[in-house]
Tab-separated table of N, CA and C in Angstrom:
chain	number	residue	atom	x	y	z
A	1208	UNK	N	0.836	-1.189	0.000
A	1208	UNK	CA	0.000	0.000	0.000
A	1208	UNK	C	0.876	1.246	0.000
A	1209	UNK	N	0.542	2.481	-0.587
A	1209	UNK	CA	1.225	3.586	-0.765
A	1209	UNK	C	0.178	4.681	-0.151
A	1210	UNK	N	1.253	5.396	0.702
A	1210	UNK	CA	0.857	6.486	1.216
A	1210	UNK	C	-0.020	7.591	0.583
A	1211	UNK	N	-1.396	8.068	0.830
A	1211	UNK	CA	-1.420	9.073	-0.439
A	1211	UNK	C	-2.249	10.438	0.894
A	1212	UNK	N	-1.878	11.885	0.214
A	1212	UNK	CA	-2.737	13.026	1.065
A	1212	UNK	C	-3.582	13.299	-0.684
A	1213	UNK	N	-4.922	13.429	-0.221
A	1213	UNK	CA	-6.272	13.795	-1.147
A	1213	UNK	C	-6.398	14.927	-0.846
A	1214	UNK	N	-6.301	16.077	-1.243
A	1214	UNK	CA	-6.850	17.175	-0.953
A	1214	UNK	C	-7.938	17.275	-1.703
A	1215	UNK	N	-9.064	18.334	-1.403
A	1215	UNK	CA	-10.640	18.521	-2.600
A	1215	UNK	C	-10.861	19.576	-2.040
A	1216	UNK	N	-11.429	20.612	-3.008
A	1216	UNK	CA	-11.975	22.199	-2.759
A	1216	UNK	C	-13.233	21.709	-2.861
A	1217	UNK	N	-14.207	21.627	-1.872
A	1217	UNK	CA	-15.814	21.663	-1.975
A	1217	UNK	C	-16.678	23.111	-1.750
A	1218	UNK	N	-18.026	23.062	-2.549
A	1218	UNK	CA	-18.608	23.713	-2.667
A	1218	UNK	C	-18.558	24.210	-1.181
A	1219	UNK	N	-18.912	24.981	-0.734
A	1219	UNK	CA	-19.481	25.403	0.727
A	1219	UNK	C	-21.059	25.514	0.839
A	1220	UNK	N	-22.016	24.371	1.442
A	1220	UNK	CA	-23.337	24.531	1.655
A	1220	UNK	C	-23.506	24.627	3.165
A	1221	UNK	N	-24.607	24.181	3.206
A	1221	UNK	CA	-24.819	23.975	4.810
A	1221	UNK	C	-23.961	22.767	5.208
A	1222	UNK	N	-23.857	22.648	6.207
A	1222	UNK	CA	-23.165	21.686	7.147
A	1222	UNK	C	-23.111	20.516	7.057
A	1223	UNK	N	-24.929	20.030	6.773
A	1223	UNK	CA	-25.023	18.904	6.619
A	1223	UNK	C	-24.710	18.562	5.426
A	1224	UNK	N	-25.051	19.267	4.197
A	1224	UNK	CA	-24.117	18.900	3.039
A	1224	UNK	C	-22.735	19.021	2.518
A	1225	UNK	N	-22.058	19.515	3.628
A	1225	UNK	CA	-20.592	19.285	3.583
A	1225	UNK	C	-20.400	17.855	4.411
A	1226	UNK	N	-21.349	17.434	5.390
A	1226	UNK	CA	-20.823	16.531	5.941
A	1226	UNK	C	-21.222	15.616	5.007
A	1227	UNK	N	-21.913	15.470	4.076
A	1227	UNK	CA	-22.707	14.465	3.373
A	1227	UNK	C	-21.845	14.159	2.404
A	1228	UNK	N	-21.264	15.503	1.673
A	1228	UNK	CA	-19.874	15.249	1.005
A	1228	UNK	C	-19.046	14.415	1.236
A	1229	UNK	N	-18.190	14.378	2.272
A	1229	UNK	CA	-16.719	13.960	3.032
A	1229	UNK	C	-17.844	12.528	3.147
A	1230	UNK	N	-18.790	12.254	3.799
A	1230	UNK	CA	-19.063	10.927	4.039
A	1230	UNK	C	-18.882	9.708	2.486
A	1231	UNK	N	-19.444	10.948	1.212
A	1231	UNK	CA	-19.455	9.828	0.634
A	1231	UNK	C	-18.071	9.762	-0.047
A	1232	UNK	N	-17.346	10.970	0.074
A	1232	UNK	CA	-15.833	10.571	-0.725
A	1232	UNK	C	-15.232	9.644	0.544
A	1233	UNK	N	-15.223	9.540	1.515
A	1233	UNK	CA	-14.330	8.307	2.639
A	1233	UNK	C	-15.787	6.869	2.303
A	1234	UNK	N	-16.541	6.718	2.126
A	1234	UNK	CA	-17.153	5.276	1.736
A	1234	UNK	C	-16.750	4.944	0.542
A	1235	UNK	N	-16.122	5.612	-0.304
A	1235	UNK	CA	-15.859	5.520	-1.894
A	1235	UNK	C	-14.225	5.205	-1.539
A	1236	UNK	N	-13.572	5.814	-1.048
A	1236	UNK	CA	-12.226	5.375	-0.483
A	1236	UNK	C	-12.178	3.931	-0.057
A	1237	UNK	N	-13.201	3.836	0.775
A	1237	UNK	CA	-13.073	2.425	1.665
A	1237	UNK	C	-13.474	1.548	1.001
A	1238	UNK	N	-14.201	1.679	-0.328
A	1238	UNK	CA	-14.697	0.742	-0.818
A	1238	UNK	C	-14.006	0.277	-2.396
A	1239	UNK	N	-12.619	1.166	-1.909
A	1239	UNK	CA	-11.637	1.106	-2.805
A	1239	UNK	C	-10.244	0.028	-3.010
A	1240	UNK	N	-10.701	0.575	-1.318
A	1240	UNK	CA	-9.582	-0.660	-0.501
A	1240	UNK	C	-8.835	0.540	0.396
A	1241	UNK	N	-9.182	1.681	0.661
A	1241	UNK	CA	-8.006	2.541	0.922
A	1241	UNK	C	-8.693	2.483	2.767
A	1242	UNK	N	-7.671	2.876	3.606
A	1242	UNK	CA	-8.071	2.921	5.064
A	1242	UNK	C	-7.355	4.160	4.774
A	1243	UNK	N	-8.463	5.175	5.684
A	1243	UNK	CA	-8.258	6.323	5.841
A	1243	UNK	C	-7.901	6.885	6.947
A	1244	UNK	N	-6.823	7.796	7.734
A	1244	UNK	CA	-6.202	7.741	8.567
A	1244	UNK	C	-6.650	9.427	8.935
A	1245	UNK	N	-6.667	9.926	8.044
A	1245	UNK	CA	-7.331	11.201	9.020
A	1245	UNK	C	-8.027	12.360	8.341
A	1246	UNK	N	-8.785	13.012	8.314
A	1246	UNK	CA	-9.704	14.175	7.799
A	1246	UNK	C	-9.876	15.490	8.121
A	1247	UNK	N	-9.078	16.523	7.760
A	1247	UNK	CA	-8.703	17.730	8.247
A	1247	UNK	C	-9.668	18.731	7.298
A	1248	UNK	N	-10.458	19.606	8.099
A	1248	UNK	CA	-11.165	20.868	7.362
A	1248	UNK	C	-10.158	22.091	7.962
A	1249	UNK	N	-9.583	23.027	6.661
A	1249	UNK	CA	-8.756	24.047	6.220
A	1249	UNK	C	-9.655	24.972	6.622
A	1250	UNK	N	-10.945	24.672	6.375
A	1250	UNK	CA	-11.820	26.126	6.382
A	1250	UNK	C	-12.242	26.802	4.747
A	1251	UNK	N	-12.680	27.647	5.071
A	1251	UNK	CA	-13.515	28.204	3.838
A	1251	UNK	C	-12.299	29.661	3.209
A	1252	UNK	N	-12.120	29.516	2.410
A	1252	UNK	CA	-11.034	30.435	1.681
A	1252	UNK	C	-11.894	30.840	0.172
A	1253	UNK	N	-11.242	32.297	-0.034
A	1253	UNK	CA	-11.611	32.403	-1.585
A	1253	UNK	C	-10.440	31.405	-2.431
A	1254	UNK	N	-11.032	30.839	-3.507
A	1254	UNK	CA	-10.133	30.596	-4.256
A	1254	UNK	C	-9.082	31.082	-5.142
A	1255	UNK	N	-8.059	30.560	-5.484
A	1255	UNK	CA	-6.974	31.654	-5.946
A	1255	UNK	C	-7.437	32.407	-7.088
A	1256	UNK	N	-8.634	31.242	-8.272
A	1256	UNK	CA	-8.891	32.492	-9.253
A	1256	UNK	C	-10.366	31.864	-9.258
A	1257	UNK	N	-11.189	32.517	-10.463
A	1257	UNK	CA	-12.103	31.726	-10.611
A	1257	UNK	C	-12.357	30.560	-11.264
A	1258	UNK	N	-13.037	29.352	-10.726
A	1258	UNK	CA	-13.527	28.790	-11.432
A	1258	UNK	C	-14.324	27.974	-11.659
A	1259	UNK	N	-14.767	27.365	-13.265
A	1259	UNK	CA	-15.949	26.836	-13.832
A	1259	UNK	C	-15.906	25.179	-13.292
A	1260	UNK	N	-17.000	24.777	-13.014
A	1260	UNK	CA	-16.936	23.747	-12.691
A	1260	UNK	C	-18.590	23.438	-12.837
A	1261	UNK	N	-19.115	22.149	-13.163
A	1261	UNK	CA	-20.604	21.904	-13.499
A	1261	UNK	C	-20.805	23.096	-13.772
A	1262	UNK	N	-21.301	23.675	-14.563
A	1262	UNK	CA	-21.902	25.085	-15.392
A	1262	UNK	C	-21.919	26.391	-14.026
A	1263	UNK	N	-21.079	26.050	-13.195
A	1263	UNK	CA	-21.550	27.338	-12.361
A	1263	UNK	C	-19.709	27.838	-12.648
A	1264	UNK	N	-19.499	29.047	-12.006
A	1264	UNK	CA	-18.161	30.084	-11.467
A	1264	UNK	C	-18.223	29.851	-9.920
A	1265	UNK	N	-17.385	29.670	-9.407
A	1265	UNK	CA	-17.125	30.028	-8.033
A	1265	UNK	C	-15.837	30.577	-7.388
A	1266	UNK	N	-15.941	30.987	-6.282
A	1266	UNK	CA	-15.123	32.145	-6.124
A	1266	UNK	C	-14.658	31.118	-4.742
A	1267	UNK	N	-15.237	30.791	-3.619
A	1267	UNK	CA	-14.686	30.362	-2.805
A	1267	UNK	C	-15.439	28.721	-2.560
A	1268	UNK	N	-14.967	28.359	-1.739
A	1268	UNK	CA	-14.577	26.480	-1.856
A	1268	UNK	C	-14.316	26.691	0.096
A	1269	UNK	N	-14.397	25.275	0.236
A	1269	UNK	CA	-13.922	25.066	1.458
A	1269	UNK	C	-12.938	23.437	1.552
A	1270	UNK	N	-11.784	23.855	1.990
A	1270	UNK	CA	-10.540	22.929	1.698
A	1270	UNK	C	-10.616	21.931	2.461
A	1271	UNK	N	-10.796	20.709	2.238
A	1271	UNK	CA	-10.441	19.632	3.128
A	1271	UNK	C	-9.122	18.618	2.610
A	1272	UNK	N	-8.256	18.135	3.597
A	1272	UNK	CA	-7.552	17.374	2.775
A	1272	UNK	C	-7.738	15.385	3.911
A	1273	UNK	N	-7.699	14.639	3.110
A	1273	UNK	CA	-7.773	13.732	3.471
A	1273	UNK	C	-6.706	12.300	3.417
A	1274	UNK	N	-5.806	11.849	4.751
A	1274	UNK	CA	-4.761	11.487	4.294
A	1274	UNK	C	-4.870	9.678	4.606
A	1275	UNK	N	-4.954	9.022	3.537
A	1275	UNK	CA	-5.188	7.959	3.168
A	1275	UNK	C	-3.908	7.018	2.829
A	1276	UNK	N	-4.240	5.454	2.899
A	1276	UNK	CA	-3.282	4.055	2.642
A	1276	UNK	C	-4.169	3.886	2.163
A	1277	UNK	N	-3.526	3.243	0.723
A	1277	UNK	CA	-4.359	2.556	0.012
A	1277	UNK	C	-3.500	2.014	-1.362
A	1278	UNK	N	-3.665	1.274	-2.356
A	1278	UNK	CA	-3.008	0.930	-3.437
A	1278	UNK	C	-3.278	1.689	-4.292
A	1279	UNK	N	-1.958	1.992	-5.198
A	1279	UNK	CA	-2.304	2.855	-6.482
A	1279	UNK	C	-2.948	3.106	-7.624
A	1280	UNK	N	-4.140	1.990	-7.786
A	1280	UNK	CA	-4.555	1.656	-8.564
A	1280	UNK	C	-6.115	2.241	-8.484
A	1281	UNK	N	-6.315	2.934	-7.095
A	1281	UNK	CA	-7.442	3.833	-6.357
A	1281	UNK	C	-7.372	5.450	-7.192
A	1282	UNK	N	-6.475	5.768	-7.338
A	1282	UNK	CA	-5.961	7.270	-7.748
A	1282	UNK	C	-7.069	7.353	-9.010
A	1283	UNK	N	-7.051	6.365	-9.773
A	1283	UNK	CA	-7.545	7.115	-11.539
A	1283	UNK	C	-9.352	6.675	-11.116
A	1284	UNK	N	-9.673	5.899	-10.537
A	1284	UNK	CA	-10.820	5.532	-10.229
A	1284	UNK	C	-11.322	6.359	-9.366
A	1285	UNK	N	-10.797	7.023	-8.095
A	1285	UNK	CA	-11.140	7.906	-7.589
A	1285	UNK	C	-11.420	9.270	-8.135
A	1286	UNK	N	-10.564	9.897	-9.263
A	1286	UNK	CA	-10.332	10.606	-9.480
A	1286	UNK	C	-11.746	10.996	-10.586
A	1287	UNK	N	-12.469	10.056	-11.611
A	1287	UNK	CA	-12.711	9.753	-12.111
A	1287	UNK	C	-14.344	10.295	-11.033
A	1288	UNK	N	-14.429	9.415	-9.918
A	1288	UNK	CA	-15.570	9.125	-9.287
A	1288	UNK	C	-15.301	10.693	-8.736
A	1289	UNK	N	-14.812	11.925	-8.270
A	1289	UNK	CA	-14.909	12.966	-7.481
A	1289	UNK	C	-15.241	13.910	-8.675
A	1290	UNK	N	-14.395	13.733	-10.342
A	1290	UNK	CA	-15.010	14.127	-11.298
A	1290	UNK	C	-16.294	14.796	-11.702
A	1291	UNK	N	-16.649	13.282	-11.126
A	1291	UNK	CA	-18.533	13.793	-11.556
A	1291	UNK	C	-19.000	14.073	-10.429
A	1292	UNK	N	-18.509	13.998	-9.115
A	1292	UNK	CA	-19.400	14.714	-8.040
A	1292	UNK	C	-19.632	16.220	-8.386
A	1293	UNK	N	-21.060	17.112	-7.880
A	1293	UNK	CA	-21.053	17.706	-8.459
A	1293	UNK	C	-20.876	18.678	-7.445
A	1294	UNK	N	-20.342	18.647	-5.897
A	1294	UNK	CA	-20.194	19.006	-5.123
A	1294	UNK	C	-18.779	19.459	-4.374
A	1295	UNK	N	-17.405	18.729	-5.463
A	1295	UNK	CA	-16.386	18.432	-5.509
A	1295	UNK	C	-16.034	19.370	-6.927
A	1296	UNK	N	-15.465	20.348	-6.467
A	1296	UNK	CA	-14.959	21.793	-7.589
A	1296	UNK	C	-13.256	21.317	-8.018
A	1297	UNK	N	-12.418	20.914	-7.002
A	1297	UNK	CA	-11.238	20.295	-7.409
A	1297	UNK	C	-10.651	19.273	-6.737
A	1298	UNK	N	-9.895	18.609	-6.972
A	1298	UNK	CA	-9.727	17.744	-6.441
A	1298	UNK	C	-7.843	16.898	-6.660
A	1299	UNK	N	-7.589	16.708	-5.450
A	1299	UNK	CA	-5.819	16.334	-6.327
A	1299	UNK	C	-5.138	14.991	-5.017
A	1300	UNK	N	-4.277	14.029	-5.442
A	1300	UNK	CA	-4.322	13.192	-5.055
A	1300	UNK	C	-2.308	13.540	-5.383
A	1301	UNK	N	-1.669	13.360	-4.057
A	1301	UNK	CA	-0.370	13.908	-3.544
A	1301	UNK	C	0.277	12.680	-2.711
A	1302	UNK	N	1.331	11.998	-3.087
A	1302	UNK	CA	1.558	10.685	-2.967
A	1302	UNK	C	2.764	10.858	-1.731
A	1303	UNK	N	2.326	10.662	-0.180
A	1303	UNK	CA	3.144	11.548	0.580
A	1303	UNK	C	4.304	10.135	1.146
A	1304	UNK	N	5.477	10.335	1.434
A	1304	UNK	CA	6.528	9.735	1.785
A	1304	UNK	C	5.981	9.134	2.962
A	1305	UNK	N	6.441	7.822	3.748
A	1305	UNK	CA	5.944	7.443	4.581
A	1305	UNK	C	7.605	6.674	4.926
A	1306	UNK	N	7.899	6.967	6.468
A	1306	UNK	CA	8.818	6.523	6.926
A	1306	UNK	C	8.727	5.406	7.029
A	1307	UNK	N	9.495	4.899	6.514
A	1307	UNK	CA	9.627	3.344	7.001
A	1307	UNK	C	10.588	2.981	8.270
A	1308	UNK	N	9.562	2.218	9.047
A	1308	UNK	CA	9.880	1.716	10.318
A	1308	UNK	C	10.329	0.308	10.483
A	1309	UNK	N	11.511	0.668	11.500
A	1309	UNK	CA	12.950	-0.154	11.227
A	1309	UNK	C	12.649	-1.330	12.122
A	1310	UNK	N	12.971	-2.956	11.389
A	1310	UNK	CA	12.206	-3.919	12.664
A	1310	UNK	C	13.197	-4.349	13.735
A	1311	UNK	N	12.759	-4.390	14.863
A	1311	UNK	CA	13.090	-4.673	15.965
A	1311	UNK	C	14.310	-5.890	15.572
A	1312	UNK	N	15.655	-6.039	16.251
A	1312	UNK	CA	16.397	-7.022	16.312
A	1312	UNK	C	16.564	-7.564	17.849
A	1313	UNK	N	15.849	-6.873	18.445
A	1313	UNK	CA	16.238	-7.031	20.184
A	1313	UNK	C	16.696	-6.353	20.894
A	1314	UNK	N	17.010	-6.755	22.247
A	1314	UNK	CA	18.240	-5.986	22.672
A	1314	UNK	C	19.734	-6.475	22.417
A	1315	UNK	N	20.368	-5.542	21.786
A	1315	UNK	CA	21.905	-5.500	21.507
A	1315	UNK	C	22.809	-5.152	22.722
A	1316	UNK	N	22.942	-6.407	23.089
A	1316	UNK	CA	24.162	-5.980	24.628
A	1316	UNK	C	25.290	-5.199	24.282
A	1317	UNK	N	25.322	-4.869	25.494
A	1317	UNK	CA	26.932	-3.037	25.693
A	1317	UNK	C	27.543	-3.846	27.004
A	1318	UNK	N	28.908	-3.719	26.001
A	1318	UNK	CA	29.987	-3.719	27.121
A	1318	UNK	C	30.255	-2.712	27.567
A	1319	UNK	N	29.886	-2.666	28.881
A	1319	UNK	CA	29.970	-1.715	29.506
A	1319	UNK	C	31.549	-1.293	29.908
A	1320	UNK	N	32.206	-1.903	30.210
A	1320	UNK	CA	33.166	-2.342	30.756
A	1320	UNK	C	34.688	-1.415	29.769
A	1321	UNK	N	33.656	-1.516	28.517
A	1321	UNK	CA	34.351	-0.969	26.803
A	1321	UNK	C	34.727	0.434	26.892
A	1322	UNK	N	32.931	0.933	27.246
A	1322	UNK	CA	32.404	2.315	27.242
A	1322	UNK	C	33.386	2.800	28.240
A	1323	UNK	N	33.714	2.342	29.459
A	1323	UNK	CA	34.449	3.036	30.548
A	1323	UNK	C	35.643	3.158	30.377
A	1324	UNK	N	36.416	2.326	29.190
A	1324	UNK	CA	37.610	2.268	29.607
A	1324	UNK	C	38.223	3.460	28.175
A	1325	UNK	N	37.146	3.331	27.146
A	1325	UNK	CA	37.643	4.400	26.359
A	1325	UNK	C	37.396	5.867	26.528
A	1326	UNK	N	36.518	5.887	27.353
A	1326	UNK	CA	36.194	7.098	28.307
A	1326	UNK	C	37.545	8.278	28.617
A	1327	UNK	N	38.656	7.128	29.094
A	1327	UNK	CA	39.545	7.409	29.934
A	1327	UNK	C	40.638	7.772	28.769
């Protein structure tokens, strides 16, 4: 699985249709294969310029970004499926580095005895 951050500029409605939004882009994730790890709202900003999206202009959006595991093969299908949402103005998929964590070998004994004497 590869690390990915989703960001999407959504329309700004009422509440419940922002929440209705985010619900169905994370069931569309999950039903992608992707486990989603966390969901951050930016807040409501004008956008940098204008733009057309389903036959309307809009000027401001409200930013969420959403940071997801999942396989790469989610990206063009997703992308595809937020496309036609008509609630979803942009949308971009940012493939973020993920540390890889080093496996345990045990404990590695210290001569102590080493440490003291080069000390000196």
């Amino acid at each position: 699985c590869v690390h990915f951050l989703l960001s999407l500029f959504f329309l700004i409605f009422l509440k419940p249709e922002t929440a209705a939004v985010l619900k169905r882009t994370v069931e569309a994730l999950m039903e992608r294969g992707a486990v989603v790890r966390n969901l951050e709202n930016l807040g409501e900003r004008s956008l940098p310029y204008k733009i057309s999206k389903h036959k309307e202009r809009h000027r401001r959006g409200g930013y969420f970004l959403i940071d997801l595991e999942g396989p790469p093969s989610i990206v063009s299908t997703m992308m595809d499926h937020l496309g036609r949402d008509i609630d979803v103005i942009r949308r971009t998929f940012i493939k973020h580095p993920v540390s890889k964590t080093e496996e345990c070998s045990g404990i590695i004994p210290v001569n102590y005895e080493d440490k003291l004497i080069a000390k000196k």
